[in-house]
């Protein structure tokens, strides 16, 4: 499919995991893709993978918790490829496991600044650009921890619940101006972030698998498929929605 031929897509956290898989999918469907994350080597690896497959991509070093960085990222995208049609606000960090009172203020601030404020900063800049373009589609990364409680991870859970609030609100605000805003809520997906949470403990991985009725963890491309569909014209009547891509985790 070439649903994004001639279009421009922006992916934050595109240097790894779910973001990388989604950047590859956008590019495979014809989009020019800009990847924004902090580690240049990782972002450039995604660019190389896209270019080796014949696609168009660029990296712009970005910390999404810094508004100026995000403004520069969106400006770079427009200057390089001439517009912005689709944005995947996906950069995120996890928190160390601890009961709510034991979480530190530093962790709380970091997680909220990246996972929540970063999404707001991104939408703030993208929506301005999309209004100038005449429309666009945005997908924000929430989580199953945006839908249900996740003991031991209060800052992360709070940030992901709030992402759904931002998503629904912006979707309603721009519903009649050609900008659709949605979210994706992944179950446990095999990425470096999940490796960090499991700390290489196979019993933890097996336990995570057991929580998914499908009997396994998800793959990054399974989230990418949902994100790219939400950004495509096939989802033209879908807005303000958080789609659970979770192997049935939240259906129980
Ligand atoms: P990952 O492989 O660790 O990727 C996270 C990405 O976010 C990296 O590219 C990282 O790049 C970037 N990032 C982190 N802090 C950033 C910052 N301040 N500014 C810009 N980029 C930043 O993790 P992943 O699993 O693909 O996670 C992607 C998203 O999915 C996250 O929002 C996560 O919460 C969510 N999610 C993941 C799972 C899961 O099971 N894996 C489940 C539900 C939701 P740099 O370090 O180079 O900046």
PDB file of C-alpha atoms and ligand atoms in Angstrom:
ATOM      1  CA  UNK A   1       0.000   0.000   0.000  1.00  0.00           C
ATOM      2  CA  UNK A   2       1.131   3.543  -0.689  1.00  0.00           C
ATOM      3  CA  UNK A   3      -1.260   5.432   1.562  1.00  0.00           C
ATOM      4  CA  UNK A   4       1.337   8.144   2.348  1.00  0.00           C
ATOM      5  CA  UNK A   5       2.803   8.866  -1.071  1.00  0.00           C
ATOM      6  CA  UNK A   6       3.790  12.551  -1.158  1.00  0.00           C
ATOM      7  CA  UNK A   7       3.026  13.000   2.558  1.00  0.00           C
ATOM      8  CA  UNK A   8       5.260  13.988   5.452  1.00  0.00           C
ATOM      9  CA  UNK A   9       5.314  12.150   8.789  1.00  0.00           C
ATOM     10  CA  UNK A  10       7.029  13.000  12.062  1.00  0.00           C
ATOM     11  CA  UNK A  11       7.856  10.334  14.667  1.00  0.00           C
ATOM     12  CA  UNK A  12       9.199  11.176  18.115  1.00  0.00           C
ATOM     13  CA  UNK A  13      11.132   8.371  19.768  1.00  0.00           C
ATOM     14  CA  UNK A  14      11.765   7.023  16.270  1.00  0.00           C
ATOM     15  CA  UNK A  15      15.239   5.743  17.119  1.00  0.00           C
ATOM     16  CA  UNK A  16      13.997   2.606  18.847  1.00  0.00           C
ATOM     17  CA  UNK A  17      11.191   0.100  19.426  1.00  0.00           C
ATOM     18  CA  UNK A  18       7.675   1.139  18.494  1.00  0.00           C
ATOM     19  CA  UNK A  19       8.764   4.498  17.033  1.00  0.00           C
ATOM     20  CA  UNK A  20      11.335   2.884  14.743  1.00  0.00           C
ATOM     21  CA  UNK A  21       8.820   0.293  13.490  1.00  0.00           C
ATOM     22  CA  UNK A  22       6.298   3.056  12.797  1.00  0.00           C
ATOM     23  CA  UNK A  23       8.828   5.271  11.019  1.00  0.00           C
ATOM     24  CA  UNK A  24       9.722   2.288   8.792  1.00  0.00           C
ATOM     25  CA  UNK A  25       6.040   1.634   8.059  1.00  0.00           C
ATOM     26  CA  UNK A  26       5.294   5.280   7.202  1.00  0.00           C
ATOM     27  CA  UNK A  27       8.292   5.334   4.867  1.00  0.00           C
ATOM     28  CA  UNK A  28       7.369   1.992   3.265  1.00  0.00           C
ATOM     29  CA  UNK A  29       3.992   3.538   2.456  1.00  0.00           C
ATOM     30  CA  UNK A  30       5.584   6.500   0.699  1.00  0.00           C
ATOM     31  CA  UNK A  31       5.964   9.166   3.416  1.00  0.00           C
ATOM     32  CA  UNK A  32       9.028  11.310   3.944  1.00  0.00           C
ATOM     33  CA  UNK A  33       9.786  10.768   7.620  1.00  0.00           C
ATOM     34  CA  UNK A  34      11.513  12.890  10.255  1.00  0.00           C
ATOM     35  CA  UNK A  35      12.711  11.122  13.386  1.00  0.00           C
ATOM     36  CA  UNK A  36      13.111  13.105  16.613  1.00  0.00           C
ATOM     37  CA  UNK A  37      14.842  11.679  19.671  1.00  0.00           C
ATOM     38  CA  UNK A  38      17.927  12.469  21.763  1.00  0.00           C
ATOM     39  CA  UNK A  39      20.465   9.822  20.715  1.00  0.00           C
ATOM     40  CA  UNK A  40      21.729  10.705  17.263  1.00  0.00           C
ATOM     41  CA  UNK A  41      23.230   7.257  16.582  1.00  0.00           C
ATOM     42  CA  UNK A  42      19.923   5.472  17.225  1.00  0.00           C
ATOM     43  CA  UNK A  43      17.912   7.989  15.191  1.00  0.00           C
ATOM     44  CA  UNK A  44      20.395   7.833  12.344  1.00  0.00           C
ATOM     45  CA  UNK A  45      20.155   4.021  12.338  1.00  0.00           C
ATOM     46  CA  UNK A  46      16.431   4.317  11.651  1.00  0.00           C
ATOM     47  CA  UNK A  47      17.155   6.815   8.876  1.00  0.00           C
ATOM     48  CA  UNK A  48      19.697   4.405   7.374  1.00  0.00           C
ATOM     49  CA  UNK A  49      17.212   1.514   7.483  1.00  0.00           C
ATOM     50  CA  UNK A  50      14.617   3.637   5.676  1.00  0.00           C
ATOM     51  CA  UNK A  51      17.074   4.890   3.064  1.00  0.00           C
ATOM     52  CA  UNK A  52      18.444   1.382   2.441  1.00  0.00           C
ATOM     53  CA  UNK A  53      14.857   0.319   1.676  1.00  0.00           C
ATOM     54  CA  UNK A  54      14.549   3.193  -0.820  1.00  0.00           C
ATOM     55  CA  UNK A  55      12.618   5.605   1.398  1.00  0.00           C
ATOM     56  CA  UNK A  56      13.148   9.216   2.482  1.00  0.00           C
ATOM     57  CA  UNK A  57      14.029  10.122   6.067  1.00  0.00           C
ATOM     58  CA  UNK A  58      15.988  12.544   8.232  1.00  0.00           C
ATOM     59  CA  UNK A  59      16.949  12.731  11.876  1.00  0.00           C
ATOM     60  CA  UNK A  60      16.664  15.831  14.060  1.00  0.00           C
ATOM     61  CA  UNK A  61      18.039  15.624  17.600  1.00  0.00           C
ATOM     62  CA  UNK A  62      15.195  16.455  19.959  1.00  0.00           C
ATOM     63  CA  UNK A  63      14.385  16.301  23.636  1.00  0.00           C
ATOM     64  CA  UNK A  64      10.571  16.368  23.675  1.00  0.00           C
ATOM     65  CA  UNK A  65      10.551  17.769  27.207  1.00  0.00           C
ATOM     66  CA  UNK A  66      12.099  20.967  25.818  1.00  0.00           C
ATOM     67  CA  UNK A  67       9.618  23.205  23.961  1.00  0.00           C
ATOM     68  CA  UNK A  68      12.303  24.938  21.897  1.00  0.00           C
ATOM     69  CA  UNK A  69      13.581  21.548  20.684  1.00  0.00           C
ATOM     70  CA  UNK A  70      10.076  20.518  19.638  1.00  0.00           C
ATOM     71  CA  UNK A  71       9.470  23.839  17.847  1.00  0.00           C
ATOM     72  CA  UNK A  72      12.749  23.324  15.996  1.00  0.00           C
ATOM     73  CA  UNK A  73      11.824  19.733  15.120  1.00  0.00           C
ATOM     74  CA  UNK A  74       8.533  20.743  13.533  1.00  0.00           C
ATOM     75  CA  UNK A  75      10.177  23.685  11.724  1.00  0.00           C
ATOM     76  CA  UNK A  76      12.943  21.376  10.453  1.00  0.00           C
ATOM     77  CA  UNK A  77      10.291  18.956   9.149  1.00  0.00           C
ATOM     78  CA  UNK A  78       8.491  21.694   7.249  1.00  0.00           C
ATOM     79  CA  UNK A  79      11.703  23.244   5.920  1.00  0.00           C
ATOM     80  CA  UNK A  80      13.035  19.845   4.777  1.00  0.00           C
ATOM     81  CA  UNK A  81       9.925  18.236   3.293  1.00  0.00           C
ATOM     82  CA  UNK A  82       7.475  21.103   2.785  1.00  0.00           C
ATOM     83  CA  UNK A  83       4.747  20.337   5.346  1.00  0.00           C
ATOM     84  CA  UNK A  84       3.456  18.008   8.027  1.00  0.00           C
ATOM     85  CA  UNK A  85       0.625  15.528   7.409  1.00  0.00           C
ATOM     86  CA  UNK A  86       1.009  12.921  10.151  1.00  0.00           C
ATOM     87  CA  UNK A  87       2.631  12.980  13.578  1.00  0.00           C
ATOM     88  CA  UNK A  88       3.269  10.121  15.990  1.00  0.00           C
ATOM     89  CA  UNK A  89       4.035  11.525  19.459  1.00  0.00           C
ATOM     90  CA  UNK A  90       5.595   8.425  20.895  1.00  0.00           C
ATOM     91  CA  UNK A  91       8.754   9.333  22.848  1.00  0.00           C
ATOM     92  CA  UNK A  92       8.485   7.958  26.345  1.00  0.00           C
ATOM     93  CA  UNK A  93      10.297   6.694  29.407  1.00  0.00           C
ATOM     94  CA  UNK A  94       9.329   4.187  32.085  1.00  0.00           C
ATOM     95  CA  UNK A  95       9.653   4.575  35.835  1.00  0.00           C
ATOM     96  CA  UNK A  96      11.433   2.229  38.279  1.00  0.00           C
ATOM     97  CA  UNK A  97       9.091  -0.110  40.129  1.00  0.00           C
ATOM     98  CA  UNK A  98       8.140   1.366  43.509  1.00  0.00           C
ATOM     99  CA  UNK A  99       5.012   1.835  45.580  1.00  0.00           C
ATOM    100  CA  UNK A 100       3.361   5.224  45.159  1.00  0.00           C
ATOM    101  CA  UNK A 101       4.822   6.830  48.329  1.00  0.00           C
ATOM    102  CA  UNK A 102       8.311   5.569  47.462  1.00  0.00           C
ATOM    103  CA  UNK A 103       8.429   7.094  43.965  1.00  0.00           C
ATOM    104  CA  UNK A 104      10.788  10.073  43.978  1.00  0.00           C
ATOM    105  CA  UNK A 105       9.981  13.588  42.886  1.00  0.00           C
ATOM    106  CA  UNK A 106      12.784  13.366  40.315  1.00  0.00           C
ATOM    107  CA  UNK A 107      11.161  10.285  38.729  1.00  0.00           C
ATOM    108  CA  UNK A 108       7.727  11.878  38.789  1.00  0.00           C
ATOM    109  CA  UNK A 109       8.999  15.054  37.103  1.00  0.00           C
ATOM    110  CA  UNK A 110      11.016  13.171  34.485  1.00  0.00           C
ATOM    111  CA  UNK A 111       8.178  10.841  33.501  1.00  0.00           C
ATOM    112  CA  UNK A 112       5.580  13.616  33.378  1.00  0.00           C
ATOM    113  CA  UNK A 113       7.904  15.965  31.484  1.00  0.00           C
ATOM    114  CA  UNK A 114       8.668  13.408  28.758  1.00  0.00           C
ATOM    115  CA  UNK A 115       5.502  11.296  28.517  1.00  0.00           C
ATOM    116  CA  UNK A 116       2.910  14.021  29.078  1.00  0.00           C
ATOM    117  CA  UNK A 117       4.398  17.482  28.617  1.00  0.00           C
ATOM    118  CA  UNK A 118       6.349  16.168  25.621  1.00  0.00           C
ATOM    119  CA  UNK A 119       3.099  15.079  23.968  1.00  0.00           C
ATOM    120  CA  UNK A 120       1.494  18.430  24.719  1.00  0.00           C
ATOM    121  CA  UNK A 121       4.499  20.361  23.376  1.00  0.00           C
ATOM    122  CA  UNK A 122       4.412  18.192  20.261  1.00  0.00           C
ATOM    123  CA  UNK A 123       0.703  18.735  19.643  1.00  0.00           C
ATOM    124  CA  UNK A 124       1.091  22.447  20.351  1.00  0.00           C
ATOM    125  CA  UNK A 125       3.578  22.822  17.490  1.00  0.00           C
ATOM    126  CA  UNK A 126       2.083  20.224  15.132  1.00  0.00           C
ATOM    127  CA  UNK A 127      -1.475  21.535  15.317  1.00  0.00           C
ATOM    128  CA  UNK A 128      -0.328  25.064  14.410  1.00  0.00           C
ATOM    129  CA  UNK A 129       1.446  23.632  11.378  1.00  0.00           C
ATOM    130  CA  UNK A 130      -1.431  21.346  10.396  1.00  0.00           C
ATOM    131  CA  UNK A 131      -3.890  24.245  10.558  1.00  0.00           C
ATOM    132  CA  UNK A 132      -1.632  26.113   8.134  1.00  0.00           C
ATOM    133  CA  UNK A 133      -1.497  22.957   5.944  1.00  0.00           C
ATOM    134  CA  UNK A 134      -5.268  22.502   5.911  1.00  0.00           C
ATOM    135  CA  UNK A 135      -5.322  19.377   8.109  1.00  0.00           C
ATOM    136  CA  UNK A 136      -3.494  16.327   9.330  1.00  0.00           C
ATOM    137  CA  UNK A 137      -3.571  13.386  11.712  1.00  0.00           C
ATOM    138  CA  UNK A 138      -1.909  12.915  15.084  1.00  0.00           C
ATOM    139  CA  UNK A 139      -1.477   9.752  17.145  1.00  0.00           C
ATOM    140  CA  UNK A 140      -0.186   9.898  20.714  1.00  0.00           C
ATOM    141  CA  UNK A 141       1.287   6.920  22.549  1.00  0.00           C
ATOM    142  CA  UNK A 142      -0.621   6.054  25.682  1.00  0.00           C
ATOM    143  CA  UNK A 143      -0.575   2.500  27.062  1.00  0.00           C
ATOM    144  CA  UNK A 144      -2.773  -0.102  28.685  1.00  0.00           C
ATOM    145  CA  UNK A 145      -1.444   1.782  31.742  1.00  0.00           C
ATOM    146  CA  UNK A 146      -3.469   4.700  30.370  1.00  0.00           C
ATOM    147  CA  UNK A 147      -6.646   2.658  30.728  1.00  0.00           C
ATOM    148  CA  UNK A 148      -6.195   0.596  33.894  1.00  0.00           C
ATOM    149  CA  UNK A 149      -4.097   0.873  37.057  1.00  0.00           C
ATOM    150  CA  UNK A 150      -0.516  -0.452  37.006  1.00  0.00           C
ATOM    151  CA  UNK A 151       0.705  -1.133  40.555  1.00  0.00           C
ATOM    152  CA  UNK A 152       4.303  -0.018  41.163  1.00  0.00           C
ATOM    153  CA  UNK A 153       4.240   2.539  38.368  1.00  0.00           C
ATOM    154  CA  UNK A 154       2.198   5.539  39.515  1.00  0.00           C
ATOM    155  CA  UNK A 155       4.067   8.275  37.582  1.00  0.00           C
ATOM    156  CA  UNK A 156       3.985   6.279  34.342  1.00  0.00           C
ATOM    157  CA  UNK A 157       0.320   5.355  34.797  1.00  0.00           C
ATOM    158  CA  UNK A 158      -0.631   8.962  35.575  1.00  0.00           C
ATOM    159  CA  UNK A 159       1.228  10.195  32.491  1.00  0.00           C
ATOM    160  CA  UNK A 160      -0.432   7.669  30.187  1.00  0.00           C
ATOM    161  CA  UNK A 161      -3.946   8.323  31.548  1.00  0.00           C
ATOM    162  CA  UNK A 162      -3.335  12.030  30.987  1.00  0.00           C
ATOM    163  CA  UNK A 163      -2.222  11.431  27.391  1.00  0.00           C
ATOM    164  CA  UNK A 164      -5.719  10.076  26.698  1.00  0.00           C
ATOM    165  CA  UNK A 165      -7.218  13.232  28.215  1.00  0.00           C
ATOM    166  CA  UNK A 166      -5.058  15.442  26.017  1.00  0.00           C
ATOM    167  CA  UNK A 167      -5.925  13.308  22.998  1.00  0.00           C
ATOM    168  CA  UNK A 168      -9.693  13.494  23.477  1.00  0.00           C
ATOM    169  CA  UNK A 169      -9.621  17.216  24.219  1.00  0.00           C
ATOM    170  CA  UNK A 170      -7.520  18.186  21.201  1.00  0.00           C
ATOM    171  CA  UNK A 171      -9.616  15.853  19.026  1.00  0.00           C
ATOM    172  CA  UNK A 172     -12.787  17.698  20.032  1.00  0.00           C
ATOM    173  CA  UNK A 173     -11.171  21.119  19.603  1.00  0.00           C
ATOM    174  CA  UNK A 174     -10.053  20.425  16.008  1.00  0.00           C
ATOM    175  CA  UNK A 175     -12.712  17.942  14.848  1.00  0.00           C
ATOM    176  CA  UNK A 176     -14.094  20.428  12.310  1.00  0.00           C
ATOM    177  CA  UNK A 177     -10.753  21.735  11.108  1.00  0.00           C
ATOM    178  CA  UNK A 178      -9.453  18.616   9.402  1.00  0.00           C
ATOM    179  CA  UNK A 179      -7.161  17.451  12.211  1.00  0.00           C
ATOM    180  CA  UNK A 180      -7.868  14.037  13.694  1.00  0.00           C
ATOM    181  CA  UNK A 181      -6.200  13.232  17.018  1.00  0.00           C
ATOM    182  CA  UNK A 182      -6.138   9.672  18.373  1.00  0.00           C
ATOM    183  CA  UNK A 183      -4.035   7.526  20.670  1.00  0.00           C
ATOM    184  CA  UNK A 184      -2.648   4.024  20.719  1.00  0.00           C
ATOM    185  CA  UNK A 185      -2.610   1.978  23.944  1.00  0.00           C
ATOM    186  CA  UNK A 186      -0.112  -0.861  23.558  1.00  0.00           C
ATOM    187  CA  UNK A 187       0.076  -3.929  25.771  1.00  0.00           C
ATOM    188  CA  UNK A 188       3.558  -5.217  26.612  1.00  0.00           C
ATOM    189  CA  UNK A 189       5.631  -4.949  23.438  1.00  0.00           C
ATOM    190  CA  UNK A 190       9.095  -6.443  22.854  1.00  0.00           C
ATOM    191  CA  UNK A 191      11.245  -3.287  22.918  1.00  0.00           C
ATOM    192  CA  UNK A 192      14.237  -1.956  24.883  1.00  0.00           C
ATOM    193  CA  UNK A 193      11.796  -0.186  27.217  1.00  0.00           C
ATOM    194  CA  UNK A 194      10.223  -3.508  28.159  1.00  0.00           C
ATOM    195  CA  UNK A 195      13.680  -5.104  28.566  1.00  0.00           C
ATOM    196  CA  UNK A 196      14.435  -2.323  31.063  1.00  0.00           C
ATOM    197  CA  UNK A 197      11.289  -3.094  33.036  1.00  0.00           C
ATOM    198  CA  UNK A 198      11.908  -6.855  33.062  1.00  0.00           C
ATOM    199  CA  UNK A 199      15.645  -6.462  33.800  1.00  0.00           C
ATOM    200  CA  UNK A 200      16.377  -9.664  31.839  1.00  0.00           C
ATOM    201  CA  UNK A 201      14.326 -11.789  34.242  1.00  0.00           C
ATOM    202  CA  UNK A 202      12.644 -14.566  32.222  1.00  0.00           C
ATOM    203  CA  UNK A 203      10.100 -15.195  35.003  1.00  0.00           C
ATOM    204  CA  UNK A 204       8.966 -11.565  34.690  1.00  0.00           C
ATOM    205  CA  UNK A 205       8.662 -11.923  30.916  1.00  0.00           C
ATOM    206  CA  UNK A 206       6.650 -15.146  31.316  1.00  0.00           C
ATOM    207  CA  UNK A 207       4.380 -13.409  33.820  1.00  0.00           C
ATOM    208  CA  UNK A 208       3.858 -10.503  31.395  1.00  0.00           C
ATOM    209  CA  UNK A 209       2.970 -12.975  28.641  1.00  0.00           C
ATOM    210  CA  UNK A 210       0.453 -14.672  30.910  1.00  0.00           C
ATOM    211  CA  UNK A 211      -1.406 -11.367  31.367  1.00  0.00           C
ATOM    212  CA  UNK A 212      -2.138 -11.255  27.624  1.00  0.00           C
ATOM    213  CA  UNK A 213      -4.957 -13.640  26.615  1.00  0.00           C
ATOM    214  CA  UNK A 214      -3.235 -14.106  23.243  1.00  0.00           C
ATOM    215  CA  UNK A 215      -0.399 -15.810  25.178  1.00  0.00           C
ATOM    216  CA  UNK A 216       2.538 -13.725  23.998  1.00  0.00           C
ATOM    217  CA  UNK A 217       4.002 -10.230  23.984  1.00  0.00           C
ATOM    218  CA  UNK A 218       3.360  -7.838  21.112  1.00  0.00           C
ATOM    219  CA  UNK A 219       5.813  -6.855  18.364  1.00  0.00           C
ATOM    220  CA  UNK A 220       6.604  -3.236  17.497  1.00  0.00           C
ATOM    221  CA  UNK A 221       5.216  -3.623  13.973  1.00  0.00           C
ATOM    222  CA  UNK A 222       1.827  -4.599  15.414  1.00  0.00           C
ATOM    223  CA  UNK A 223       1.608  -1.144  17.008  1.00  0.00           C
ATOM    224  CA  UNK A 224       2.968   0.509  13.865  1.00  0.00           C
ATOM    225  CA  UNK A 225       0.161  -1.040  11.806  1.00  0.00           C
ATOM    226  CA  UNK A 226      -2.457   0.539  14.062  1.00  0.00           C
ATOM    227  CA  UNK A 227      -0.744   3.942  14.153  1.00  0.00           C
ATOM    228  CA  UNK A 228      -0.330   4.194  10.395  1.00  0.00           C
ATOM    229  CA  UNK A 229      -3.935   3.115   9.867  1.00  0.00           C
ATOM    230  CA  UNK A 230      -5.144   5.778  12.346  1.00  0.00           C
ATOM    231  CA  UNK A 231      -3.163   8.401  10.399  1.00  0.00           C
ATOM    232  CA  UNK A 232      -4.508   7.202   7.044  1.00  0.00           C
ATOM    233  CA  UNK A 233      -7.660   8.270   5.228  1.00  0.00           C
ATOM    234  CA  UNK A 234      -9.101   4.833   6.030  1.00  0.00           C
ATOM    235  CA  UNK A 235      -9.630   6.126   9.575  1.00  0.00           C
ATOM    236  CA  UNK A 236     -11.319   9.333   8.379  1.00  0.00           C
ATOM    237  CA  UNK A 237     -14.230   9.030  10.873  1.00  0.00           C
ATOM    238  CA  UNK A 238     -12.069   8.038  13.858  1.00  0.00           C
ATOM    239  CA  UNK A 239     -11.085  10.740  16.338  1.00  0.00           C
ATOM    240  CA  UNK A 240     -10.586  11.122  20.071  1.00  0.00           C
ATOM    241  CA  UNK A 241     -10.113   7.360  20.317  1.00  0.00           C
ATOM    242  CA  UNK A 242      -7.529   5.355  22.242  1.00  0.00           C
ATOM    243  CA  UNK A 243      -7.135   2.038  20.471  1.00  0.00           C
ATOM    244  CA  UNK A 244      -6.034  -0.879  22.686  1.00  0.00           C
ATOM    245  CA  UNK A 245      -3.489  -2.995  20.808  1.00  0.00           C
ATOM    246  CA  UNK A 246      -2.871  -5.383  23.647  1.00  0.00           C
ATOM    247  CA  UNK A 247      -3.521  -9.038  22.808  1.00  0.00           C
ATOM    248  CA  UNK A 248      -6.741  -8.845  24.827  1.00  0.00           C
ATOM    249  CA  UNK A 249      -5.107  -7.591  28.058  1.00  0.00           C
ATOM    250  CA  UNK A 250      -7.857  -5.063  28.809  1.00  0.00           C
ATOM    251  CA  UNK A 251     -10.729  -7.259  27.576  1.00  0.00           C
ATOM    252  CA  UNK A 252     -10.704  -9.441  30.697  1.00  0.00           C
TER     253      UNK A 252
HETATM  254  P1  LIG B   1      12.024   2.408  23.569  1.00  0.00           P
HETATM  255  O1  LIG B   1      12.434   1.366  22.604  1.00  0.00           O
HETATM  256  O2  LIG B   1      12.787   2.607  24.821  1.00  0.00           O
HETATM  257  O3  LIG B   1      11.895   3.791  22.780  1.00  0.00           O
HETATM  258  C1  LIG B   1      11.650   4.987  23.442  1.00  0.00           C
HETATM  259  C2  LIG B   1      12.038   6.110  22.512  1.00  0.00           C
HETATM  260  O4  LIG B   1      11.732   7.358  23.157  1.00  0.00           O
HETATM  261  C3  LIG B   1      13.520   6.121  22.186  1.00  0.00           C
HETATM  262  O5  LIG B   1      13.684   6.381  20.810  1.00  0.00           O
HETATM  263  C4  LIG B   1      14.062   7.285  23.015  1.00  0.00           C
HETATM  264  O6  LIG B   1      15.166   7.862  22.339  1.00  0.00           O
HETATM  265  C5  LIG B   1      12.852   8.214  23.012  1.00  0.00           C
HETATM  266  N1  LIG B   1      12.893   9.181  24.092  1.00  0.00           N
HETATM  267  C6  LIG B   1      12.960   8.972  25.428  1.00  0.00           C
HETATM  268  N2  LIG B   1      13.019  10.136  26.080  1.00  0.00           N
HETATM  269  C7  LIG B   1      12.993  11.118  25.139  1.00  0.00           C
HETATM  270  C8  LIG B   1      13.035  12.527  25.182  1.00  0.00           C
HETATM  271  N3  LIG B   1      13.116  13.193  26.335  1.00  0.00           N
HETATM  272  N4  LIG B   1      12.994  13.209  24.010  1.00  0.00           N
HETATM  273  C9  LIG B   1      12.925  12.551  22.830  1.00  0.00           C
HETATM  274  N5  LIG B   1      12.876  11.226  22.728  1.00  0.00           N
HETATM  275  C10 LIG B   1      12.921  10.515  23.873  1.00  0.00           C
HETATM  276  O7  LIG B   1      10.535   2.148  24.043  1.00  0.00           O
HETATM  277  P2  LIG B   1       9.187   1.714  23.306  1.00  0.00           P
HETATM  278  O8  LIG B   1       8.698   0.532  24.038  1.00  0.00           O
HETATM  279  O9  LIG B   1       9.322   1.688  21.838  1.00  0.00           O
HETATM  280  O10 LIG B   1       8.264   2.928  23.775  1.00  0.00           O
HETATM  281  C11 LIG B   1       7.672   3.839  22.897  1.00  0.00           C
HETATM  282  C12 LIG B   1       6.437   4.376  23.542  1.00  0.00           C
HETATM  283  O11 LIG B   1       5.505   3.297  23.758  1.00  0.00           O
HETATM  284  C13 LIG B   1       6.642   5.011  24.913  1.00  0.00           C
HETATM  285  O12 LIG B   1       5.835   6.166  25.028  1.00  0.00           O
HETATM  286  C14 LIG B   1       6.180   3.942  25.884  1.00  0.00           C
HETATM  287  O13 LIG B   1       5.740   4.475  27.096  1.00  0.00           O
HETATM  288  C15 LIG B   1       5.040   3.328  25.085  1.00  0.00           C
HETATM  289  N6  LIG B   1       4.638   1.988  25.479  1.00  0.00           N
HETATM  290  C16 LIG B   1       5.508   0.957  25.416  1.00  0.00           C
HETATM  291  C17 LIG B   1       5.089  -0.314  25.794  1.00  0.00           C
HETATM  292  C18 LIG B   1       6.014  -1.507  25.760  1.00  0.00           C
HETATM  293  O14 LIG B   1       5.648  -2.555  26.303  1.00  0.00           O
HETATM  294  N7  LIG B   1       7.163  -1.435  25.107  1.00  0.00           N
HETATM  295  C19 LIG B   1       3.777  -0.510  26.233  1.00  0.00           C
HETATM  296  C20 LIG B   1       2.915   0.576  26.277  1.00  0.00           C
HETATM  297  C21 LIG B   1       3.350   1.831  25.894  1.00  0.00           C
HETATM  298  P3  LIG B   1      16.366   8.685  23.044  1.00  0.00           P
HETATM  299  O15 LIG B   1      16.698   7.954  24.306  1.00  0.00           O
HETATM  300  O16 LIG B   1      17.420   8.680  22.005  1.00  0.00           O
HETATM  301  O17 LIG B   1      15.828  10.056  23.276  1.00  0.00           O
END
